[in-house]
Structures are given as structure tokens and as C-alpha cells.
PDB file of C-alpha atoms in Angstrom:
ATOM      1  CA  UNK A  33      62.679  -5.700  55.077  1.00 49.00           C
ATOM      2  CA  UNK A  34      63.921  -8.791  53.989  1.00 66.00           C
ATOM      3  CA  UNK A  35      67.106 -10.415  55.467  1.00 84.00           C
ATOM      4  CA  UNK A  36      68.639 -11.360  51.938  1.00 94.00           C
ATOM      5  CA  UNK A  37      67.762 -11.478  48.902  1.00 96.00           C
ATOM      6  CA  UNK A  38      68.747 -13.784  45.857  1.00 97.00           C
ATOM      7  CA  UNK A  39      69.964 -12.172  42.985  1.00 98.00           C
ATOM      8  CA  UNK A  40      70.589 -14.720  39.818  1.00 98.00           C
ATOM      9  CA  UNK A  41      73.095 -14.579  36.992  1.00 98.00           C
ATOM     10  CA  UNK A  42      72.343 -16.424  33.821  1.00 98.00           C
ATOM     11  CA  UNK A  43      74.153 -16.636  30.793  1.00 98.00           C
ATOM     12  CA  UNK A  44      72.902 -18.092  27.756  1.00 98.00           C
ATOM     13  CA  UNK A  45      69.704 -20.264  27.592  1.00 98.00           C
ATOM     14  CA  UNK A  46      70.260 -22.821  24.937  1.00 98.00           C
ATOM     15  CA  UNK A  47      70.794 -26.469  24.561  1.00 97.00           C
ATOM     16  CA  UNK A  48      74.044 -27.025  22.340  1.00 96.00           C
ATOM     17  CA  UNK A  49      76.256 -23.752  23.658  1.00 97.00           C
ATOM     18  CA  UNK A  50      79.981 -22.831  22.229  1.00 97.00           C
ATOM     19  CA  UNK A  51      82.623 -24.475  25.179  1.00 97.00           C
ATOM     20  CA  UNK A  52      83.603 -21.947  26.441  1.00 97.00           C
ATOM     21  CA  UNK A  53      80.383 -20.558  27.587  1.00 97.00           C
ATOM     22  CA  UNK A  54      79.225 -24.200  28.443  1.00 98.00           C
ATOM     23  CA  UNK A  55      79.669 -23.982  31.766  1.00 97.00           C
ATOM     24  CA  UNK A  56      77.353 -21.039  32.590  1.00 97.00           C
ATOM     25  CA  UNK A  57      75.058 -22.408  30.638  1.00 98.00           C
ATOM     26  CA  UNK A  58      71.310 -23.894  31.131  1.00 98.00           C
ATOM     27  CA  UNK A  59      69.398 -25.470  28.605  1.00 98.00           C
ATOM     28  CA  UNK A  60      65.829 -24.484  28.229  1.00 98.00           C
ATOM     29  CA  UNK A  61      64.233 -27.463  29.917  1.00 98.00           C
ATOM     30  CA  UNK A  62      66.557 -26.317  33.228  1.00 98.00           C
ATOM     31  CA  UNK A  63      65.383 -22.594  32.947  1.00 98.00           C
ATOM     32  CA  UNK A  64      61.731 -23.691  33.058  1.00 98.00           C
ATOM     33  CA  UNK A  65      62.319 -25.456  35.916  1.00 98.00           C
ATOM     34  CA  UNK A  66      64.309 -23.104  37.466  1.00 98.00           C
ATOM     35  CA  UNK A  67      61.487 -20.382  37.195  1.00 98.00           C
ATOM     36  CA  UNK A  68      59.446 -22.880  38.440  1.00 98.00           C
ATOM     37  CA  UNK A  69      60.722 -22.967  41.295  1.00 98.00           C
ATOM     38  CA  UNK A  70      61.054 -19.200  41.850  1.00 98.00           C
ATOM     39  CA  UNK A  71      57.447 -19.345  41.962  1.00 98.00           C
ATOM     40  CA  UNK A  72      56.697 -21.876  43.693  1.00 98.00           C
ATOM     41  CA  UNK A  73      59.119 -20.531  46.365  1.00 97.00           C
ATOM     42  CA  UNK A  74      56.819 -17.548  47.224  1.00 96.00           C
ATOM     43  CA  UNK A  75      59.263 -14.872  46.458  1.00 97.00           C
ATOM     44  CA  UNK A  76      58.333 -11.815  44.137  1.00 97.00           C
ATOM     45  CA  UNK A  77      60.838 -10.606  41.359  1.00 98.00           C
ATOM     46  CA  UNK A  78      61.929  -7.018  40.555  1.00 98.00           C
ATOM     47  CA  UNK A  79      64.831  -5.656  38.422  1.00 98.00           C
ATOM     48  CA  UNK A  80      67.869  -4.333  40.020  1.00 98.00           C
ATOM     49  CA  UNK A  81      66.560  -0.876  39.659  1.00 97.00           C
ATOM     50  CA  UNK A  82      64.341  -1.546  42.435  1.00 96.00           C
ATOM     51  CA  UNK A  83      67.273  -3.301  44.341  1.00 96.00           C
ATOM     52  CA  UNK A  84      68.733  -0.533  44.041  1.00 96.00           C
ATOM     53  CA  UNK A  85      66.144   2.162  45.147  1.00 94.00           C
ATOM     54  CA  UNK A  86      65.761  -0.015  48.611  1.00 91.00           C
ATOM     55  CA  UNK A  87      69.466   0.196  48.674  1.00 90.00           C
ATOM     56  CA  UNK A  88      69.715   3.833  48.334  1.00 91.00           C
ATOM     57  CA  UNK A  89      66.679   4.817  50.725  1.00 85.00           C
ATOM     58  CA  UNK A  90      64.736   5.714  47.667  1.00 77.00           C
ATOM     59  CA  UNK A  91      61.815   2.756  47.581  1.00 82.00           C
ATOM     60  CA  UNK A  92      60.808  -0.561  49.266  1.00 87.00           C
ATOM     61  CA  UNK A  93      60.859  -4.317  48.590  1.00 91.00           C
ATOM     62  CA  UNK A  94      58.421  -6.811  48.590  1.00 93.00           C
ATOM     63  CA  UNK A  95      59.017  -8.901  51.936  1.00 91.00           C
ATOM     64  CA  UNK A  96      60.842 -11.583  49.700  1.00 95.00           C
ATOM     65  CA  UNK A  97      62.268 -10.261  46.689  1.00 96.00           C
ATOM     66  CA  UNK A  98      64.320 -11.881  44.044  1.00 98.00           C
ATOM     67  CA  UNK A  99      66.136 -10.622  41.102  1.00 98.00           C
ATOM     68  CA  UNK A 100      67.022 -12.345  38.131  1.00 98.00           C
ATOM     69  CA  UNK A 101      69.846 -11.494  35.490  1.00 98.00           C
ATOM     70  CA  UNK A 102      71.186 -12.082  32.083  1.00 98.00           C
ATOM     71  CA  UNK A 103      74.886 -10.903  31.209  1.00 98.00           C
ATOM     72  CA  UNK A 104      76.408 -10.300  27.412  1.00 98.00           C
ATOM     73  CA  UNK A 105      73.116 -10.755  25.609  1.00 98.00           C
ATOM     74  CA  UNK A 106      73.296 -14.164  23.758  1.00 98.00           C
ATOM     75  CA  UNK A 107      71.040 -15.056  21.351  1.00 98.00           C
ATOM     76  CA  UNK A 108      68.364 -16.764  23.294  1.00 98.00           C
ATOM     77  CA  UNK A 109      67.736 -13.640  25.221  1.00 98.00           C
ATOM     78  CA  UNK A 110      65.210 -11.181  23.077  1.00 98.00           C
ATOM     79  CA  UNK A 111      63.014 -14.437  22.403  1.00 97.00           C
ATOM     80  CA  UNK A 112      62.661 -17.886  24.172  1.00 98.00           C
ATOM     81  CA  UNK A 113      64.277 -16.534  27.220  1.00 98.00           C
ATOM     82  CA  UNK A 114      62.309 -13.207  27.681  1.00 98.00           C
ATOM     83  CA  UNK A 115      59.331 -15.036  26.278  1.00 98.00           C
ATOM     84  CA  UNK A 116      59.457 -17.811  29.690  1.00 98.00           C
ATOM     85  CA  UNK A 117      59.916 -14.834  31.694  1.00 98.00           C
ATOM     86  CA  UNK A 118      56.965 -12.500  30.578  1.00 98.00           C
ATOM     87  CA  UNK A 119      54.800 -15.522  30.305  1.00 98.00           C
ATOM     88  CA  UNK A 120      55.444 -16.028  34.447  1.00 98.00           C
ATOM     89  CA  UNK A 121      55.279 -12.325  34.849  1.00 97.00           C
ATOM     90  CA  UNK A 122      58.735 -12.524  35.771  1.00 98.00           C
ATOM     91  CA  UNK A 123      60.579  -9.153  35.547  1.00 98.00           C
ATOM     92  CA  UNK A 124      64.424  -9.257  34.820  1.00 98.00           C
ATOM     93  CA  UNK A 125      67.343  -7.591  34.093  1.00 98.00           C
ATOM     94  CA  UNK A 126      69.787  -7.719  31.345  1.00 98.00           C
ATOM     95  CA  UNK A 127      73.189  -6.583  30.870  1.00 98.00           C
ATOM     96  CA  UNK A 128      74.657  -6.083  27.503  1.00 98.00           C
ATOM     97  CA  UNK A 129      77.902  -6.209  25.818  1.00 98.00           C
ATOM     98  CA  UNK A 130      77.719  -3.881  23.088  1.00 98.00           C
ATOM     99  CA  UNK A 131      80.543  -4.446  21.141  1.00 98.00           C
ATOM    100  CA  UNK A 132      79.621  -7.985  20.635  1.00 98.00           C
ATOM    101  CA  UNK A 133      76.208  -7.183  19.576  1.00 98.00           C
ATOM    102  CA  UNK A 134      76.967  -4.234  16.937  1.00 96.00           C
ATOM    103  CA  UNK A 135      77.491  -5.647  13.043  1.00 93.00           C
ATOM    104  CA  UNK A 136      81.071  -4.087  12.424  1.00 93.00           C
ATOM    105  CA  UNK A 137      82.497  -3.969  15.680  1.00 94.00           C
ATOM    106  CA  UNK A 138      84.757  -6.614  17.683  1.00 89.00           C
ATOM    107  CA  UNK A 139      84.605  -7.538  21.188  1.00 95.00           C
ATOM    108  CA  UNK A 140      86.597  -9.997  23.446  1.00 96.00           C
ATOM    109  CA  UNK A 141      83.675 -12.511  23.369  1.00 96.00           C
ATOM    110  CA  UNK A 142      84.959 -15.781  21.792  1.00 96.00           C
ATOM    111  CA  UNK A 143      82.458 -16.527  19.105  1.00 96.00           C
ATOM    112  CA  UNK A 144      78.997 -17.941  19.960  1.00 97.00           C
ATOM    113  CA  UNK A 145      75.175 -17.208  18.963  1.00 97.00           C
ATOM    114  CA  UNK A 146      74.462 -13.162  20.421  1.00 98.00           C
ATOM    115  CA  UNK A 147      71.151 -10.998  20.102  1.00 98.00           C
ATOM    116  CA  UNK A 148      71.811  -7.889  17.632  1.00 98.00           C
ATOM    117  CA  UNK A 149      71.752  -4.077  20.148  1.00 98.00           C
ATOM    118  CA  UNK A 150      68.713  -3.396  17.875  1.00 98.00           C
ATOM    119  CA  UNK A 151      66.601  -5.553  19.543  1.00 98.00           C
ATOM    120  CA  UNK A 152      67.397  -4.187  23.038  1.00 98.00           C
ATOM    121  CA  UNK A 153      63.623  -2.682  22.847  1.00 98.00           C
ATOM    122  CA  UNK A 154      61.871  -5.628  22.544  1.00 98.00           C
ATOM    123  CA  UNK A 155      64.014  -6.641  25.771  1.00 98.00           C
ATOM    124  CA  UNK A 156      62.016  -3.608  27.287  1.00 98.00           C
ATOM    125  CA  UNK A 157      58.883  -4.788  25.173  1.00 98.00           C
ATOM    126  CA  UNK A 158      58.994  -8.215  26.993  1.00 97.00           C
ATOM    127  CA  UNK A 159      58.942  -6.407  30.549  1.00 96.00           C
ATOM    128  CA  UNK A 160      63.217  -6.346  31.202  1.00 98.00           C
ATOM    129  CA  UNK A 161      65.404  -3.855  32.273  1.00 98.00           C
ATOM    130  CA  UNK A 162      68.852  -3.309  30.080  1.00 98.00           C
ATOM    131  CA  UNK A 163      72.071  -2.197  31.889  1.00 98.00           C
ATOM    132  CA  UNK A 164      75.446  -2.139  30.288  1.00 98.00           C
ATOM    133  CA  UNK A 165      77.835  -4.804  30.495  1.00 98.00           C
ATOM    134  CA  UNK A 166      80.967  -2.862  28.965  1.00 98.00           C
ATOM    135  CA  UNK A 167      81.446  -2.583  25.102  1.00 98.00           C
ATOM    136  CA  UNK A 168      84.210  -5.446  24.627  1.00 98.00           C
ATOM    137  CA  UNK A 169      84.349  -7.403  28.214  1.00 97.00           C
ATOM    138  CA  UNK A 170      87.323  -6.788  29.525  1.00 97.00           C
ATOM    139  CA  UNK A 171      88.540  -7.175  32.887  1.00 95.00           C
ATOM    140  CA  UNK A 172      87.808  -3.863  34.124  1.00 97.00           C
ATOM    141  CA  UNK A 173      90.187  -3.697  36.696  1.00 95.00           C
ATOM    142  CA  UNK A 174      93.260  -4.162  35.089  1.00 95.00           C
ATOM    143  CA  UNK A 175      92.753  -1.333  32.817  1.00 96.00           C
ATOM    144  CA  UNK A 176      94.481   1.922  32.763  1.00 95.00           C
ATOM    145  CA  UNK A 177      91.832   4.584  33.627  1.00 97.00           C
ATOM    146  CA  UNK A 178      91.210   5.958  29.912  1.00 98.00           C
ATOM    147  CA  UNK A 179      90.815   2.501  28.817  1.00 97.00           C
ATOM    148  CA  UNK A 180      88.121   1.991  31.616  1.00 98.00           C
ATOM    149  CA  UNK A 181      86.392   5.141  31.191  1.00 98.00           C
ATOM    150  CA  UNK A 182      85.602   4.673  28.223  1.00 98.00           C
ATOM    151  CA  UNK A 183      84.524   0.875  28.177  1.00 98.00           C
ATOM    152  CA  UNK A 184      81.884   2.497  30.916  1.00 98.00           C
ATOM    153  CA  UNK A 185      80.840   5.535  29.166  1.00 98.00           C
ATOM    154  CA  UNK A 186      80.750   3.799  25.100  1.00 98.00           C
ATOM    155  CA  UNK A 187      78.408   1.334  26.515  1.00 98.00           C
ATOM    156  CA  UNK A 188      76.325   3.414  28.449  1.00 98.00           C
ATOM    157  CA  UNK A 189      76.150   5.652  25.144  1.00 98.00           C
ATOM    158  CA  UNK A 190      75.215   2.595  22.792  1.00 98.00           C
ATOM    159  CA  UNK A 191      72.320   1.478  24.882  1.00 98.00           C
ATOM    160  CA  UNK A 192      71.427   5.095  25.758  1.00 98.00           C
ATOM    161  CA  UNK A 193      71.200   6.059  21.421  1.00 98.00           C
ATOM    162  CA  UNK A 194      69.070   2.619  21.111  1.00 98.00           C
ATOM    163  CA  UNK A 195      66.679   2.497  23.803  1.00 98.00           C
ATOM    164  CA  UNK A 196      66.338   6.284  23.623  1.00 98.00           C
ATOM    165  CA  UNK A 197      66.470   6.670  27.667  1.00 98.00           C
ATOM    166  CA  UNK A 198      69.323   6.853  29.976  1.00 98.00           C
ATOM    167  CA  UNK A 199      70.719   3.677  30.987  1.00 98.00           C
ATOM    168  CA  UNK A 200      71.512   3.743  35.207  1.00 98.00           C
ATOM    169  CA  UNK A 201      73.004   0.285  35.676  1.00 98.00           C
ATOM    170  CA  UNK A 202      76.181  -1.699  35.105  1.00 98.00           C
ATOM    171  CA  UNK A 203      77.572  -5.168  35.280  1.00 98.00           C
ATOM    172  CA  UNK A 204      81.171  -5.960  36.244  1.00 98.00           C
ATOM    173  CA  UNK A 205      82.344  -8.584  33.304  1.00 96.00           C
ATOM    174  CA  UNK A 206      83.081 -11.647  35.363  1.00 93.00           C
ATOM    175  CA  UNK A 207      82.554  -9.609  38.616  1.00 94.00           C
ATOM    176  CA  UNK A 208      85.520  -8.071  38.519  1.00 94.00           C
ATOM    177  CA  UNK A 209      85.866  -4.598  40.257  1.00 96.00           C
ATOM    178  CA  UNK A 210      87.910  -2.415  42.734  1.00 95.00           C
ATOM    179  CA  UNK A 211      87.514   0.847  44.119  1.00 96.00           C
ATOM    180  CA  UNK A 212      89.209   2.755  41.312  1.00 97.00           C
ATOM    181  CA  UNK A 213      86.450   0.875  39.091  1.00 98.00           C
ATOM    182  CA  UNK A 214      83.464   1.420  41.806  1.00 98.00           C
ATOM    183  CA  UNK A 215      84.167   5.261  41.670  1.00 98.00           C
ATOM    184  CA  UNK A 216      85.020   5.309  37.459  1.00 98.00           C
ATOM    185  CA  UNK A 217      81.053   3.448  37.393  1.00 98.00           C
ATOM    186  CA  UNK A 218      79.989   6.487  39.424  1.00 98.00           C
ATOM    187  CA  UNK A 219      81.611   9.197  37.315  1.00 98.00           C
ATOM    188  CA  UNK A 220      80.501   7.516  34.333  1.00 98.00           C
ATOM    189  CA  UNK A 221      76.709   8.043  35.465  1.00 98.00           C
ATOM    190  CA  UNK A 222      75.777   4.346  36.305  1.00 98.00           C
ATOM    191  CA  UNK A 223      73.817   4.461  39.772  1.00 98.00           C
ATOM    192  CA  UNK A 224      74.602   0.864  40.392  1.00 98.00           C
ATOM    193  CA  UNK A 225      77.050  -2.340  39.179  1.00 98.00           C
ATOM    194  CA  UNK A 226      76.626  -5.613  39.800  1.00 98.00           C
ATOM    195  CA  UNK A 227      79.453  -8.099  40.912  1.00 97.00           C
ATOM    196  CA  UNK A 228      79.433 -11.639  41.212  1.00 94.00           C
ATOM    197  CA  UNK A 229      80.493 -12.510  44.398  1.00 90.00           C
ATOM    198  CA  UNK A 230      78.893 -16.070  44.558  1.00 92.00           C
ATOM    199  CA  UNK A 231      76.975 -14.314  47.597  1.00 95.00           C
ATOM    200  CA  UNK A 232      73.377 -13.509  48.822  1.00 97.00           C
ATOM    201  CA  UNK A 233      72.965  -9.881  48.574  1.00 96.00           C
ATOM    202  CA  UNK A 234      71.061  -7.739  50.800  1.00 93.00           C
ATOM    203  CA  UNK A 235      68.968  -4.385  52.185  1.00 89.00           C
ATOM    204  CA  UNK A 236      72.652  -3.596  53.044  1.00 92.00           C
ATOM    205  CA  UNK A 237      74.550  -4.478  50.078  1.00 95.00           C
ATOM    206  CA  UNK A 238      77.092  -1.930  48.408  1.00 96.00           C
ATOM    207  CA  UNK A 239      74.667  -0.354  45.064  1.00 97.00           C
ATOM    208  CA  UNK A 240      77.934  -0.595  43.207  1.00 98.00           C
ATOM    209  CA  UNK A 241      79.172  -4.050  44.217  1.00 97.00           C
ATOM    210  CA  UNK A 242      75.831  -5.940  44.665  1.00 98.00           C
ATOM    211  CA  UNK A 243      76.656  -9.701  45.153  1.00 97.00           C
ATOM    212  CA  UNK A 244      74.679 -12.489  42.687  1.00 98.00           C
ATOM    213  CA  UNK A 245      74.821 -15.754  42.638  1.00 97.00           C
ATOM    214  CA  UNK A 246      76.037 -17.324  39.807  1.00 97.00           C
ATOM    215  CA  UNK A 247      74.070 -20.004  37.705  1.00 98.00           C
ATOM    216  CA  UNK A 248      75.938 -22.975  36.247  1.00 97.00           C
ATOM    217  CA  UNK A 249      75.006 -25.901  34.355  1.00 97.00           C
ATOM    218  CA  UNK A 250      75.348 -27.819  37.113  1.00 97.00           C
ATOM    219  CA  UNK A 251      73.197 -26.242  39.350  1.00 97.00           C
ATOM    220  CA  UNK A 252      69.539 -27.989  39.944  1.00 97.00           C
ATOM    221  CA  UNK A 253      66.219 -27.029  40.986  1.00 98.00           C
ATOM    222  CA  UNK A 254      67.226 -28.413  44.316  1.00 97.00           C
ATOM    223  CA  UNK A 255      70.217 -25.360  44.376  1.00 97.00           C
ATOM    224  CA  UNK A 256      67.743 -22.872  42.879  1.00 97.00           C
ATOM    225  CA  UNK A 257      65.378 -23.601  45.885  1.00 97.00           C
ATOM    226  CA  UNK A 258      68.113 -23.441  48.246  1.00 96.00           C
ATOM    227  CA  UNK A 259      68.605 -19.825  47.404  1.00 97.00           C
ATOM    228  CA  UNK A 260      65.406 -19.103  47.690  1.00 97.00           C
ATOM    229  CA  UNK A 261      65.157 -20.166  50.851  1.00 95.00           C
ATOM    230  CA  UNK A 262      68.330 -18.149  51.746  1.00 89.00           C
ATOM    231  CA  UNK A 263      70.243 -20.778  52.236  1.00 80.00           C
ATOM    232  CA  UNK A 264      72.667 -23.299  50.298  1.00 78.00           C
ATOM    233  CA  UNK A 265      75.825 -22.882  52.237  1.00 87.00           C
ATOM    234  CA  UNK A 266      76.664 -19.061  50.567  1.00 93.00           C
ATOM    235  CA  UNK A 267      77.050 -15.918  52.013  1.00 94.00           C
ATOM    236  CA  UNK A 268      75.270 -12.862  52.252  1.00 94.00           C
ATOM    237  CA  UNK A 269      76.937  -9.129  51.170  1.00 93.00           C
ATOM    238  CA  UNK A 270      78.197  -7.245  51.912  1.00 86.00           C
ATOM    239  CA  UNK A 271      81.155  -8.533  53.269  1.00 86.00           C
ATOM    240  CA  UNK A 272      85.116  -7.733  52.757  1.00 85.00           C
ATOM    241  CA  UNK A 273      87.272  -9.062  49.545  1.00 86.00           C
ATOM    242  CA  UNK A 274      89.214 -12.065  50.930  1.00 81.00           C
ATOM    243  CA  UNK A 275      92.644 -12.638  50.658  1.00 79.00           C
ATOM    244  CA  UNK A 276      92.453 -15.035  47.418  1.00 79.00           C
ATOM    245  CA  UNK A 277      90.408 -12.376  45.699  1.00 83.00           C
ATOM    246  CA  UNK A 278      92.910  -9.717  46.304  1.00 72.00           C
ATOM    247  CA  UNK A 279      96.132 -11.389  45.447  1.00 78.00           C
ATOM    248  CA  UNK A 280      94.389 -13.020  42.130  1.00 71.00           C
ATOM    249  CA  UNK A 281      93.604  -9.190  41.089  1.00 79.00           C
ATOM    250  CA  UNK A 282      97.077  -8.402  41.926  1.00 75.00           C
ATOM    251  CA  UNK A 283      98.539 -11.265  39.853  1.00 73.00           C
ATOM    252  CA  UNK A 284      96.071 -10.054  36.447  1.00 84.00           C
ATOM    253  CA  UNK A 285      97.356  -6.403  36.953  1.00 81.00           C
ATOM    254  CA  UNK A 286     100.551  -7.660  36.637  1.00 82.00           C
ATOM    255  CA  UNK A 287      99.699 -10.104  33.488  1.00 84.00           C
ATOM    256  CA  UNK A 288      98.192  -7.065  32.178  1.00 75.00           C
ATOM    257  CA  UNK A 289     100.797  -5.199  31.808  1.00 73.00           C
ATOM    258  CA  UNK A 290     102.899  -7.647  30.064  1.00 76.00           C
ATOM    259  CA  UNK A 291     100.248  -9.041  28.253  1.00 78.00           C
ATOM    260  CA  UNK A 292      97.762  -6.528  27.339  1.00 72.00           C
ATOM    261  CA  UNK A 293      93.828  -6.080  28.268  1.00 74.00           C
ATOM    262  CA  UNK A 294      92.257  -9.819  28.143  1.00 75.00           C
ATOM    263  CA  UNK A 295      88.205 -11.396  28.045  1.00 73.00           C
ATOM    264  CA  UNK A 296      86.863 -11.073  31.781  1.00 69.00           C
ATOM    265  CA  UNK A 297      85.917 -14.759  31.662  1.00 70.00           C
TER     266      UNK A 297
END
């Protein structure tokens, strides 16, 4: 089994991207390269789903496994994106905000170029795996527990009525989680959620808090090969919430409840 294994986040693939997504974005050029370097690094990529069966007893890995990602479901994604992938033979997963992808409803997405839920199949067409990623991106820990049951469930729904399957997997918006969360993805019938984490995950990650690594413009090939090699200076999951992380969850409850529910970005 393999000692850690890299799991990527990408956002939007694109080369002139809204500001406020700018950061976690990579143009096109950058993506090639990065999947380049996957390659060329030796490891082999699944979806989560098989993360997750080798987390839960239930399958194995290849010795070194990879996973890459896609949250929200930008524009890029059901064409130039899953097009580099499947012409590597590059599984992937995607995670999908379906509130910002449905004509007619809203979301807490600023505005910027998104894929329409009725192409999630050609997602599947193109070899990826869809999970939910919440119907309006909120910061799922902040919100009361109606409020979060039902971001978890809608979504799962959505994709479920589209893709006519069930849909097993979830991603945190921005990562953020907590135990009341971790069991409400549970009860909603997700069998895993990913987090962020800025971490290595593992054969002994948590299934519902599995730690990625996430991609920013500023990352290079150099980075991407770092993680492959398990390395770059991060850590590997699972590992306790530090100190930081908890009080900053603490201080959003708190905005929450004067403020309201706000974008997990």
C-alpha cells in the first residue's frame, strides 16, 4: 500500500478567469503541463471512489495512486478540461455545485463562466466521476442543521435525477467541515467528503475528511512534481485540526449568526 497519496483540487481551467476565482485558477497551457507531469511521475490515477474503497477495506490501490479533482463545475470542465484528461487516460473526479449550474436558480457563486447540470453525463461520457459540491456553496459549518441537511441532500438529489444513478460522494465548499457536518454527510447518504486540508492524504485518511492539496495559479510543474514525489514540505492526513483552524471556525459561527449564511470561499 502506498505511504501517501496526492489528491489534487482544481478549479477552473481557463486563461482570462473572473478575480475572484483567479487565484485557483490555471490556464490551459499550465494544466497540460501539469498532467504532464503526473505521467511522467509514474503514478496511476483513480477517482475518489476508489480512494475511498481502499479506505473503507472494500478494494486496493495501485502502488502509487493519484487522484485528481475539479470543484463547482466551471465552464471549462465538460470540454477542454475533460477532453486533456480522457486524451491521457486520466480518470477524475468532479464535484458540482448545483445551484449555480441550474437556469433559474441562484447560488452564492459570484458570477463567472459555469457548465449547465445537463451536461453532467458527458462528464461521465469523458471517463469522470461526479460528486456533489452542495447546491449554493455555503460554508457548511456554520449552518443550522436544517439549513445543512438540506444543502447535502438537494444536491445529492439534483445530480442523482440527472445522471440517473446514486451519487456517493461529497465535497466540503472551501474544505470546511466539523463533526456535526461529517455525521449530517453520512445521514445524507454520501459515503465520502472531501476537505481541503492543504495535506497529502493517505491508506489511513478519514473517508469523510480526505485531505487534497490545493492547486493555485501559482503553483508550477516543479510543485506538481513535488507532490508526486510525496514531498513539497506538506503533510500527510490524517492528522488533528490545529488551533488556527478551530478558532477561525469559531469566529465564522459567530459572524454567522449576525450576518447570515455566506460563499465558502
Amino acid at each position: 500500500m502506498p505511504d501517501a497519496v496526492p489528491v489534487l483540487l482544481y478549479h477552473a481551467v481557463m486563461d482570462d478567469p473572473p478575480a475572484w476565482i483567479a487565484e485557483f485558477t490555471v490556464t490551459p497551457a499550465q494544466f497540460g503541463a501539469h498532467l504532464d507531469a503526473v505521467a511522467a511521475s509514474g503514478r496511476t490515477p483513480v477517482t475518489v471512489g476508489t480512494l475511498v474503497d481502499a479506505l473503507t477495506g472494500g478494494g486496493p490501490l495501485p502502488e502509487r495512486p493519484v487522484v485528481l479533482t475539479f470543484d463547482d463545475g466551471f465552464a471549462d470542465l465538460p470540454g477542454p478540461t475533460a477532453e486533456a484528461l480522457a486524451g491521457r487516460c486520466m480518470p477524475a473526479t468532479a464535484y458540482l455545485t448545483t445551484g449555480a449550474l441550474t437556469p433559474g436558480r441562484t447560488s452564492l457563486l459570484p458570477p463567472a463562466p459555469m457548465m449547465t447540470l445537463s451536461r453532467a453525463p458527458l462528464l461521465e461520457q469523458y471517463g469522470m466521476e461526479v460528486g456533489a459540491h452542495t447546491v449554493t456553496h455555503p460554508q457548511l459549518d456554520t449552518l443550522p442543521p436544517a439549513e445543512l441537511d438540506r444543502e447535502l441532500r438537494e444536491s445529492k438529489d439534483d445530480l442523482e435525477d440527472v445522471l440517473g444513478h446514486e451519487v456517493t460522494h461529497l465535497a466540503y465548499p472551501h474544505g470546511y467541515n466539523s463533526r456535526a457536518v461529517r455525521r449530517a454527510a453520512a445521514a445524507a447518504g454520501y459515503t465520502s467528503a472531501a476537505a481541503v486540508r492543504h495535506a497529502l492524504s493517505s491508506p489511513a485518511d478519514e473517508a469523510y475528511r480526505i485531505a487534497r492539496l490545493i492547486v493555485r495559479r501559482t503553483h508550477t510543474v516543479a510543485d506538481v512534481e513535488a507532490w508526486m514525489d510525496a514531498g513539497g514540505g506538506v503533510p500527510v492526513a490524517p492528522f488533528r485540526d490545529g488551533l488556527p483552524t478551530v478558532g477561525w471556525r469559531l469566529y465564522r459561527r459567530a459572524r454567522a449568526v449576525v450576518r447570515g449564511r455566506r460563499f465558502a470561499g
